[in-house]
Coordinates of C-alpha atoms (C1' of nucleotides) in Angstrom, one line a residue:
Chain A
M1 CA -3.0 -11.9 21.0
N2 CA -5.3 -15.0 20.0
F3 CA -5.9 -14.1 16.5
R4 CA -3.9 -14.1 13.8
K5 CA -4.2 -13.0 10.1
P6 CA -4.3 -15.8 7.8
K7 CA -1.1 -17.0 6.3
G8 CA 0.0 -15.5 3.4
T9 CA -2.6 -12.4 4.3
K10 CA -1.8 -8.9 5.3
D11 CA -3.3 -6.0 6.9
I12 CA -2.8 -2.8 5.3
L13 CA -2.5 -0.5 8.1
P14 CA -3.4 3.6 8.2
K15 CA 0.1 4.7 8.2
E16 CA 0.8 2.7 4.9
I17 CA -2.7 3.3 3.1
S18 CA -1.2 6.5 1.1
K19 CA 0.9 4.1 -0.5
W20 CA -2.5 2.3 -2.2
H21 CA -4.5 5.3 -2.8
F22 CA -1.4 6.7 -4.7
V23 CA -0.9 3.7 -6.7
E24 CA -4.7 3.0 -7.7
S25 CA -5.1 6.8 -8.3
V26 CA -2.4 5.9 -10.9
I27 CA -3.9 3.2 -12.4
R28 CA -7.4 4.6 -13.1
E29 CA -5.2 7.9 -14.3
V30 CA -3.3 5.7 -17.0
T31 CA -6.3 3.3 -17.9
G32 CA -8.1 6.4 -18.3
L33 CA -5.4 7.9 -20.9
F34 CA -5.4 4.5 -23.1
N35 CA -8.9 4.5 -22.9
F36 CA -9.7 1.2 -20.8
S37 CA -13.0 0.9 -19.2
E38 CA -13.0 -0.9 -15.6
I39 CA -14.8 -4.5 -15.2
R40 CA -15.2 -5.9 -11.9
T41 CA -16.0 -9.6 -11.6
P42 CA -16.8 -11.7 -8.6
T43 CA -13.9 -12.8 -5.9
F44 CA -15.2 -16.2 -6.4
E45 CA -16.4 -18.4 -9.7
Y46 CA -17.2 -21.9 -10.7
T47 CA -14.3 -24.2 -10.2
D48 CA -14.9 -25.6 -13.4
L49 CA -13.9 -22.1 -14.9
F50 CA -10.3 -22.2 -14.3
K51 CA -10.1 -25.7 -14.7
R52 CA -11.4 -25.4 -18.8
G53 CA -9.7 -21.5 -18.9
V54 CA -6.6 -21.9 -17.2
G55 CA -5.8 -25.5 -17.9
T56 CA -5.7 -28.4 -15.3
E57 CA -2.2 -29.1 -15.8
T58 CA -1.0 -25.4 -14.8
D59 CA 0.3 -25.3 -11.2
I60 CA -2.8 -22.6 -10.3
V61 CA -5.1 -25.0 -10.8
G62 CA -2.9 -28.1 -10.4
K63 CA -2.2 -27.0 -6.6
E64 CA -2.7 -24.0 -6.0
M65 CA -6.1 -22.8 -6.0
Y66 CA -8.8 -22.1 -2.8
T67 CA -11.5 -24.7 -3.5
F68 CA -13.8 -25.5 -1.5
L69 CA -17.9 -27.2 -1.7
D70 CA -20.6 -24.1 -0.8
K71 CA -23.4 -25.5 0.9
G72 CA -25.4 -26.2 -2.1
G73 CA -22.4 -28.5 -3.3
D74 CA -21.1 -26.7 -5.8
S75 CA -17.5 -26.3 -6.1
I76 CA -16.6 -22.6 -6.1
T77 CA -13.0 -21.5 -6.4
L78 CA -11.6 -17.7 -5.4
K79 CA -10.2 -16.3 -8.3
P80 CA -6.6 -16.8 -8.3
E81 CA -6.2 -15.2 -11.7
G82 CA -7.9 -12.1 -13.7
T83 CA -8.6 -13.1 -17.2
A84 CA -10.8 -16.3 -17.3
P85 CA -13.4 -14.4 -15.1
V86 CA -13.3 -11.5 -17.6
M87 CA -13.6 -13.5 -20.5
R88 CA -16.9 -15.5 -18.7
A89 CA -18.1 -11.8 -18.2
F90 CA -17.6 -11.0 -21.4
L91 CA -19.5 -13.9 -22.7
E92 CA -22.3 -14.2 -20.5
S93 CA -23.0 -10.7 -20.4
G94 CA -23.3 -10.4 -24.1
I95 CA -21.4 -6.9 -24.3
Y96 CA -18.8 -9.2 -27.1
G97 CA -22.1 -8.3 -29.2
E98 CA -22.5 -4.2 -28.4
Q99 CA -19.0 -3.3 -30.3
N100 CA -15.9 -5.0 -32.0
L101 CA -13.3 -4.1 -29.5
H102 CA -13.2 -3.7 -25.9
K103 CA -10.5 -2.4 -23.7
L104 CA -11.0 -3.6 -20.1
Y105 CA -9.1 -3.6 -16.9
Y106 CA -9.3 -4.7 -13.7
L107 CA -8.2 -4.3 -10.0
T108 CA -8.8 -6.9 -7.5
S109 CA -7.5 -9.3 -5.1
M110 CA -6.2 -12.9 -6.3
F111 CA -5.6 -16.0 -4.5
R112 CA -3.4 -18.4 -4.7
Y113 CA -2.6 -21.3 -2.0
E114 CA 1.3 -21.1 -2.4
K115 CA 3.8 -21.0 0.3
P116 CA 4.3 -16.8 1.1
Q117 CA 7.7 -15.7 0.8
A118 CA 9.5 -12.2 -0.2
G119 CA 6.6 -10.5 -2.5
R120 CA 4.3 -13.6 -2.9
Y121 CA 1.2 -13.8 -0.8
R122 CA -1.7 -16.1 -0.8
E123 CA -4.1 -13.1 -1.2
H124 CA -2.3 -10.5 -3.4
T125 CA -4.0 -7.4 -5.1
Q126 CA -3.8 -7.3 -9.2
F127 CA -3.9 -5.1 -11.9
G128 CA -4.6 -6.3 -15.2
G129 CA -5.7 -5.7 -18.8
E130 CA -7.4 -6.9 -21.6
I131 CA -7.9 -6.3 -25.4
L132 CA -10.6 -8.0 -26.6
G133 CA -11.3 -8.4 -30.5
S134 CA -8.4 -7.5 -32.6
D135 CA -4.9 -9.5 -33.4
S136 CA -3.1 -6.0 -34.2
I137 CA 0.0 -6.2 -32.8
Y138 CA -0.6 -2.6 -31.7
T139 CA -3.0 -4.5 -29.0
D140 CA 0.1 -6.1 -27.7
V141 CA 2.3 -2.8 -27.7
E142 CA -0.7 -0.9 -25.8
L143 CA -0.5 -3.3 -23.1
I144 CA 3.1 -3.0 -22.4
L145 CA 2.7 0.6 -22.7
M146 CA 0.1 0.8 -20.5
A147 CA 2.0 -0.9 -17.6
K148 CA 5.3 0.5 -18.3
E149 CA 3.5 3.9 -17.6
V150 CA 2.0 2.8 -14.4
Y151 CA 5.4 1.9 -13.1
N152 CA 7.0 4.7 -14.3
R153 CA 4.4 7.2 -12.6
C154 CA 5.2 5.2 -9.6
G155 CA 8.8 6.2 -9.6
I156 CA 9.6 2.9 -11.1
S157 CA 12.2 2.7 -13.8
N158 CA 14.4 -0.2 -13.3
F159 CA 12.7 -3.2 -14.9
K160 CA 13.2 -4.8 -18.2
I161 CA 11.0 -6.0 -20.3
K162 CA 11.3 -9.3 -21.5
L163 CA 9.4 -11.0 -24.6
N164 CA 9.1 -14.1 -26.6
S165 CA 6.6 -15.7 -28.7
I166 CA 5.5 -19.2 -28.4
G167 CA 3.3 -19.5 -31.6
K168 CA 0.1 -20.8 -32.6
P169 CA -0.8 -24.4 -31.4
D170 CA 0.5 -26.3 -33.6
E171 CA 3.4 -24.7 -34.5
R172 CA 4.3 -25.3 -30.4
R173 CA 3.5 -28.6 -30.5
N174 CA 6.0 -29.0 -33.0
Y175 CA 8.3 -27.3 -31.7
I176 CA 8.0 -29.1 -28.3
E177 CA 9.2 -32.3 -30.2
I178 CA 12.0 -30.5 -31.2
L179 CA 12.8 -29.6 -27.9
K180 CA 12.4 -33.0 -26.4
E181 CA 14.4 -34.3 -29.2
Y182 CA 16.9 -31.9 -28.0
L183 CA 16.4 -32.9 -24.6
K184 CA 16.1 -36.3 -24.8
E185 CA 20.2 -36.4 -24.7
H186 CA 20.5 -34.6 -21.5
L187 CA 17.8 -36.3 -20.0
D188 CA 19.9 -37.8 -17.2
E189 CA 21.9 -34.5 -16.6
L190 CA 18.2 -32.8 -16.1
S191 CA 16.7 -31.9 -12.1
E192 CA 14.2 -33.7 -10.6
E193 CA 11.7 -31.3 -11.2
S194 CA 12.3 -31.0 -14.8
K195 CA 12.6 -34.6 -15.6
K196 CA 9.1 -34.8 -14.3
R197 CA 8.0 -32.2 -17.0
Y198 CA 9.8 -34.0 -19.9
E199 CA 6.3 -35.5 -20.7
T200 CA 4.1 -33.3 -18.7
N201 CA 5.1 -29.6 -19.7
T202 CA 8.5 -29.8 -21.4
L203 CA 8.4 -26.0 -22.3
R204 CA 8.2 -25.2 -18.4
I205 CA 11.9 -26.9 -17.9
L206 CA 13.2 -23.5 -20.0
D207 CA 12.3 -21.4 -17.3
S208 CA 14.1 -23.9 -14.6
K209 CA 16.1 -21.5 -12.1
E210 CA 18.4 -24.7 -11.8
L211 CA 21.8 -24.1 -13.0
G212 CA 22.1 -26.9 -14.8
D213 CA 19.0 -27.0 -16.4
R214 CA 20.2 -23.5 -17.4
K215 CA 23.3 -24.8 -18.7
I216 CA 21.2 -27.3 -20.8
T217 CA 18.7 -25.3 -22.1
D218 CA 21.3 -22.4 -22.8
S219 CA 22.1 -24.2 -26.5
A220 CA 18.5 -25.7 -26.7
P221 CA 16.9 -24.8 -29.5
K222 CA 14.7 -21.9 -29.6
I223 CA 10.9 -21.7 -30.1
T224 CA 11.3 -17.9 -32.4
D225 CA 13.6 -20.4 -34.5
H226 CA 11.0 -22.4 -35.4
L227 CA 7.6 -20.4 -35.5
G228 CA 5.8 -20.6 -39.2
I229 CA 6.1 -17.5 -41.4
E230 CA 3.2 -15.7 -40.1
S231 CA 4.0 -15.8 -36.5
K232 CA 7.7 -14.9 -36.9
K233 CA 6.7 -11.7 -38.8
R234 CA 3.9 -11.0 -36.1
F235 CA 6.6 -11.5 -33.4
D236 CA 9.2 -9.1 -35.1
D237 CA 6.8 -6.6 -36.1
V238 CA 6.2 -6.6 -32.1
V239 CA 9.8 -6.0 -31.3
N240 CA 10.3 -3.3 -34.0
E241 CA 7.6 -1.4 -33.1
L242 CA 8.4 -1.5 -29.5
T243 CA 12.0 -0.5 -30.3
R244 CA 10.6 2.6 -32.7
L245 CA 8.8 3.9 -29.7
G246 CA 12.2 3.9 -28.1
I247 CA 10.6 1.2 -25.5
E248 CA 14.1 -1.1 -24.6
S249 CA 12.7 -4.3 -24.6
E250 CA 14.8 -7.8 -24.6
I251 CA 13.8 -11.5 -26.6
D252 CA 14.4 -13.7 -23.9
F253 CA 13.3 -17.8 -25.2
R254 CA 12.9 -18.7 -21.5
I255 CA 9.2 -16.4 -20.8
V256 CA 6.8 -19.3 -21.6
R257 CA 4.2 -18.9 -18.9
G258 CA 2.4 -20.8 -16.7
L259 CA -1.1 -20.5 -18.0
D260 CA -1.9 -22.7 -21.0
Y261 CA -4.2 -19.9 -22.5
Y262 CA -1.4 -18.0 -23.8
T263 CA -0.3 -18.0 -27.7
D264 CA 2.6 -15.7 -29.8
T265 CA 3.3 -13.2 -27.7
T266 CA 4.1 -13.7 -24.3
F267 CA 5.9 -10.9 -22.2
E268 CA 7.1 -10.3 -18.5
F269 CA 8.3 -7.3 -16.8
V270 CA 11.0 -8.4 -14.3
S271 CA 12.7 -6.2 -11.6
S272 CA 15.8 -7.3 -9.8
D273 CA 14.6 -5.1 -6.9
L274 CA 12.2 -7.9 -6.2
G275 CA 14.3 -10.5 -4.8
S276 CA 13.5 -14.3 -5.8
Q277 CA 10.1 -13.1 -7.1
D278 CA 11.0 -10.8 -9.5
A279 CA 8.1 -10.4 -12.3
L280 CA 6.4 -7.3 -11.8
G281 CA 3.9 -8.0 -14.3
G282 CA 3.7 -9.9 -17.5
G283 CA 0.8 -11.2 -19.8
G284 CA 0.7 -12.2 -24.0
R285 CA -1.7 -13.1 -26.6
Y286 CA -4.3 -15.8 -25.8
D287 CA -6.4 -16.0 -29.3
G288 CA -7.9 -19.1 -28.7
L289 CA -9.5 -18.9 -25.1
I290 CA -12.6 -17.0 -25.6
E291 CA -13.6 -20.5 -28.2
Q292 CA -12.3 -22.4 -25.7
L293 CA -15.1 -20.9 -23.0
G294 CA -17.7 -21.8 -25.8
G295 CA -17.8 -17.9 -27.7
K296 CA -17.1 -17.5 -30.7
P297 CA -13.4 -16.9 -32.0
C298 CA -11.7 -13.8 -30.7
A299 CA -8.5 -12.6 -30.2
G300 CA -7.2 -11.3 -27.1
V301 CA -4.3 -9.9 -25.4
G302 CA -4.0 -9.2 -21.6
F303 CA -1.2 -9.0 -18.5
G304 CA -1.8 -8.7 -14.8
S305 CA 0.9 -6.9 -12.5
G306 CA 1.2 -7.4 -8.7
I307 CA 0.3 -4.0 -6.6
E308 CA 2.1 -5.2 -3.9
R309 CA 5.5 -5.7 -6.1
I310 CA 5.0 -2.2 -7.8
I311 CA 4.9 -1.4 -4.1
I312 CA 7.8 -2.8 -3.2
V313 CA 9.7 -1.5 -6.0
A314 CA 8.7 1.6 -5.9
E315 CA 9.9 1.7 -2.2
K316 CA 13.4 0.6 -2.9
N317 CA 13.8 3.2 -5.4
G318 CA 12.8 5.8 -2.2
F319 CA 9.9 7.0 -4.3
T320 CA 7.3 9.0 -1.6
F321 CA 4.3 8.2 -2.1
G322 CA 1.8 10.7 -1.3
M323 CA 1.5 12.9 2.1
P324 CA -1.4 11.5 4.2
K325 CA -3.7 14.6 4.7
N326 CA -4.2 16.5 7.8
P327 CA -6.8 18.2 9.1
I328 CA -6.9 22.4 9.0
V329 CA -8.5 23.2 12.6
Y330 CA -8.6 21.1 15.5
F331 CA -11.3 22.5 18.2
I332 CA -10.3 22.6 21.8
A333 CA -13.1 22.9 24.0
L334 CA -12.5 23.4 28.0
N335 CA -15.6 22.8 29.6
D336 CA -18.7 20.9 29.0
D337 CA -20.3 23.8 27.3
A338 CA -17.4 24.8 25.2
K339 CA -17.5 21.1 23.8
K340 CA -20.7 21.7 22.5
I341 CA -20.3 24.8 20.4
A342 CA -17.0 23.5 19.4
Y343 CA -18.8 20.6 18.0
S344 CA -21.1 22.3 15.9
A345 CA -18.2 24.6 14.7
A346 CA -16.6 21.7 13.6
L347 CA -19.1 20.3 12.2
S348 CA -20.2 23.4 10.2
L349 CA -16.6 23.4 8.6
R350 CA -17.1 19.7 8.0
N351 CA -20.3 20.4 5.7
N352 CA -17.9 23.1 4.2
N353 CA -15.4 20.6 3.2
I354 CA -13.0 21.8 5.8
A355 CA -11.3 19.2 7.8
C356 CA -11.5 19.1 11.2
D357 CA -11.1 17.1 14.5
T358 CA -12.2 17.7 18.0
D359 CA -10.9 15.8 21.2
L360 CA -12.6 12.6 21.9
L361 CA -11.1 11.8 25.1
N362 CA -11.3 15.3 27.4
R363 CA -8.1 15.4 27.8
S364 CA -6.9 18.7 29.6
F365 CA -5.5 21.9 27.5
K366 CA -2.2 20.7 27.4
A367 CA -2.9 17.4 26.1
Q368 CA -5.3 18.7 23.4
M369 CA -2.2 20.9 22.2
R370 CA -0.4 18.2 22.1
D371 CA -2.4 16.2 19.9
A372 CA -3.5 19.3 17.6
N373 CA 0.5 19.6 16.8
K374 CA 0.8 16.1 16.2
L375 CA -1.7 16.3 13.6
G376 CA -0.2 18.6 12.1
V377 CA -3.3 21.2 11.7
K378 CA -2.9 24.6 10.7
Y379 CA -5.1 26.0 13.2
V380 CA -6.4 25.5 16.5
Y381 CA -9.6 27.1 18.0
I382 CA -10.1 27.3 21.4
I383 CA -13.4 27.7 23.4
G384 CA -12.9 28.0 27.3
D385 CA -15.0 30.1 29.8
D386 CA -13.9 33.5 28.8
E387 CA -14.3 32.9 25.3
I388 CA -17.8 32.0 26.4
K389 CA -18.4 35.1 28.0
K390 CA -17.3 36.8 25.2
Q391 CA -18.8 34.8 22.5
K392 CA -15.6 35.1 20.9
G393 CA -12.9 32.0 20.7
I394 CA -9.4 32.0 20.1
L395 CA -8.4 30.8 16.5
K396 CA -4.4 30.1 16.5
N397 CA -2.3 29.8 13.8
M398 CA 0.1 26.7 14.9
S399 CA 2.9 27.9 12.2
D400 CA 3.6 31.1 13.5
S401 CA 1.6 31.1 16.8
S402 CA -0.1 34.1 16.5
Q403 CA -3.6 34.4 17.5
I404 CA -7.1 36.4 16.9
E405 CA -10.2 36.4 18.3
V406 CA -13.1 35.0 16.4
S407 CA -16.7 34.8 17.1
F408 CA -17.9 31.1 16.6
D409 CA -19.5 31.1 13.6
K410 CA -16.9 33.3 11.7
V411 CA -13.9 30.3 11.8
R412 CA -14.3 29.4 8.5
E413 CA -13.9 32.7 7.1
N414 CA -10.9 33.5 9.1
I415 CA -8.4 30.5 8.1
L416 CA -6.6 29.7 4.6
Chain B
rG1 C1' 5.3 -30.3 -0.4
rU2 C1' 10.9 -29.6 0.7
rG3 C1' 15.1 -26.7 3.0
rA4 C1' 17.4 -22.8 6.4
rG5 C1' 17.1 -18.6 9.7
rC6 C1' 14.7 -16.1 13.4
rG7 C1' 10.4 -15.6 17.8
rU8 C1' 12.7 -10.7 24.7
rA9 C1' 7.5 -4.0 26.3
rG10 C1' 3.5 -0.9 21.1
rU11 C1' 8.3 -1.1 17.8
rU12 C1' 13.9 -1.6 17.2
rC13 C1' 16.9 -4.3 20.0
rA14 C1' 20.3 -5.2 24.8
rG15 C1' 20.6 -9.8 28.1
rU16 C1' 27.8 -11.1 29.9
rU17 C1' 30.3 -18.7 31.4
rG18 C1' 22.2 -20.9 33.4
rG19 C1' 22.3 -16.9 39.5
rU20 C1' 18.6 -11.9 42.8
rU21 C1' 12.5 -7.3 41.3
rA22 C1' 14.5 -8.8 32.4
rG23 C1' 17.1 -3.4 30.6
rA24 C1' 17.8 0.8 27.1
rA25 C1' 16.0 3.5 22.9
rC26 C1' 11.7 5.8 20.5
rA27 C1' 6.6 5.5 21.0
rU28 C1' 2.4 6.4 24.9
rC29 C1' 0.6 8.7 29.1
rA30 C1' 1.5 12.5 33.3
rG31 C1' 3.6 17.0 35.4
rA32 C1' 7.7 21.1 35.0
rU33 C1' 3.6 27.9 40.2
rU34 C1' -2.7 26.4 38.5
rG35 C1' -5.6 28.8 30.2
rU36 C1' -1.5 27.4 24.8
rG37 C1' 1.8 22.7 20.8
rG38 C1' 7.0 21.6 19.0
rC39 C1' 12.7 21.3 22.0
rU40 C1' 14.5 20.2 27.1
rC41 C1' 14.0 18.3 32.0
rU42 C1' 11.3 14.8 35.9
rG43 C1' 8.2 10.5 36.5
rA44 C1' 4.7 7.0 35.4
rG45 C1' 2.9 2.6 32.8
rG46 C1' 3.5 -1.4 30.0
rG47 C1' 6.7 -7.9 29.1
rU48 C1' 2.8 -15.4 29.9
rC49 C1' 10.7 -13.5 27.6
rG50 C1' 6.0 -17.5 21.1
rG51 C1' 3.6 -22.0 23.4
rG52 C1' 4.2 -26.8 26.0
rG53 C1' 7.6 -30.5 28.1
rG54 C1' 12.5 -31.9 30.4
rU55 C1' 17.7 -30.8 32.7
rU56 C1' 18.9 -27.9 37.2
rC57 C1' 18.9 -25.6 43.9
rG58 C1' 18.1 -22.0 40.0
rA59 C1' 16.3 -21.8 32.5
rA60 C1' 15.1 -15.6 28.4
rU61 C1' 19.9 -18.4 28.4
rC62 C1' 21.0 -25.6 27.6
rC63 C1' 17.8 -30.5 25.0
rC64 C1' 13.0 -32.0 22.9
rC65 C1' 8.3 -30.8 21.1
rU66 C1' 4.8 -27.7 18.9
rC67 C1' 3.5 -23.1 16.9
rG68 C1' 4.4 -18.4 14.3
rC69 C1' 7.3 -15.2 11.1
rU70 C1' 11.1 -14.7 7.6
rC71 C1' 13.8 -16.3 3.2
rA72 C1' 15.0 -19.6 -0.7
rC73 C1' 13.7 -24.3 -4.2
rC74 C1' 9.4 -24.9 -6.8
rC75 C1' 5.6 -21.3 -9.3
rC76 C1' 3.9 -16.7 -9.8
rA77 C1' 1.8 -11.4 -9.4

RNA sequence: GUGAGCGUAGUUCAGUUGGUUAGAACAUCAGAUUGUGGCUCUGAGGGUCGGGGGUUCGAAUCCCCUCGCUCACCCCA
């Protein structure tokens, strides 16, 4: 074998494609129910979009982007996340001016240069939603409900919804100072990684998996205790509304998210069935992002969810995706003239939306029968010397083995 | 970038203290009185033992290097 797929990529083979079709159809269905419209943006963007939108301090931009110079010397990046490109299109196309509220979703590949492991790829597929133009708490709630509905319809119920608020930028800056103050006394107990983050990205210390770090941050001041009155109320309203709707969630002060643009609500869907990469999806508000990208101030909230991870969890739960569709009729031809007749008859069925197949390997009668059986067809239609003489083929029902003579142009009338 | 585990037919795996032509199951293909599938039976094809080097009379097996895969850290979907 000379060629391999690039590290971190995957082939979706015919036997597993039905899972993907299923999940994709659930997403189309649910986004329709919530009245979201699909938007498709390019596979690559100019690199600056992500630097500006996502933030140069984030790991995604700092070390995980697929960036290259094209032949014209422009710096191009394969999209590592969905929100910034959608915002760019939103501004560039001018659709923001057509109405005040936009509910958009996407389903597309994302690229991050990372070391692959369970549930983590260099190219993965993400489904995400964005609501633009409103800061109503119902926009946060609606996205959470929509993601939950997709998961539920894929047979996934064993996940947790974790919520947090990281407040407005000035509230966050204020809190970071408080957090730093607290961590200062424990600085030498922190892990090496966390020590580095103390200056550059203090909040991230909160979601470190190191046990030592956890112990320290367990009793650290919580951001939700240091929000302004308005932000605090907004967060409480989101939590209360989810509760009122019967959605179980828990507040987790460690959900700070790795992208710079988030404000106020952040959330994650986590499942223990995923192994170490336990996030099924996540998102949050980004009320300052559009302005940052050159637009007028515009509220926004969004989330992204990995299709591969949805499939992993659904499978662990024993969910059965739709069965692949088998052809209805298999044409068995025993000589060259019969093949011509069979092929015409097959074409006629196909034109009438009836799936069928023929032997393309010039196999023996028995081999063709075996093939038909393997394909799980309902009928075989047999044409040989005798049938050509009579101008009638044999239509055999594979489940009860009964067979009748049917003229070449009447196959359709005699099935189902 | 750091660490651990694993690489033997299409697939899942055996392979005894290094010892003849590297095995099984499943899958594939072909037969079982000549034009009928599933079940059964018989048989066939298919492997540079990830690659390279070394030790040895002899290496799938021991040593070194390398590549790949998997999992974990980091981070995220």
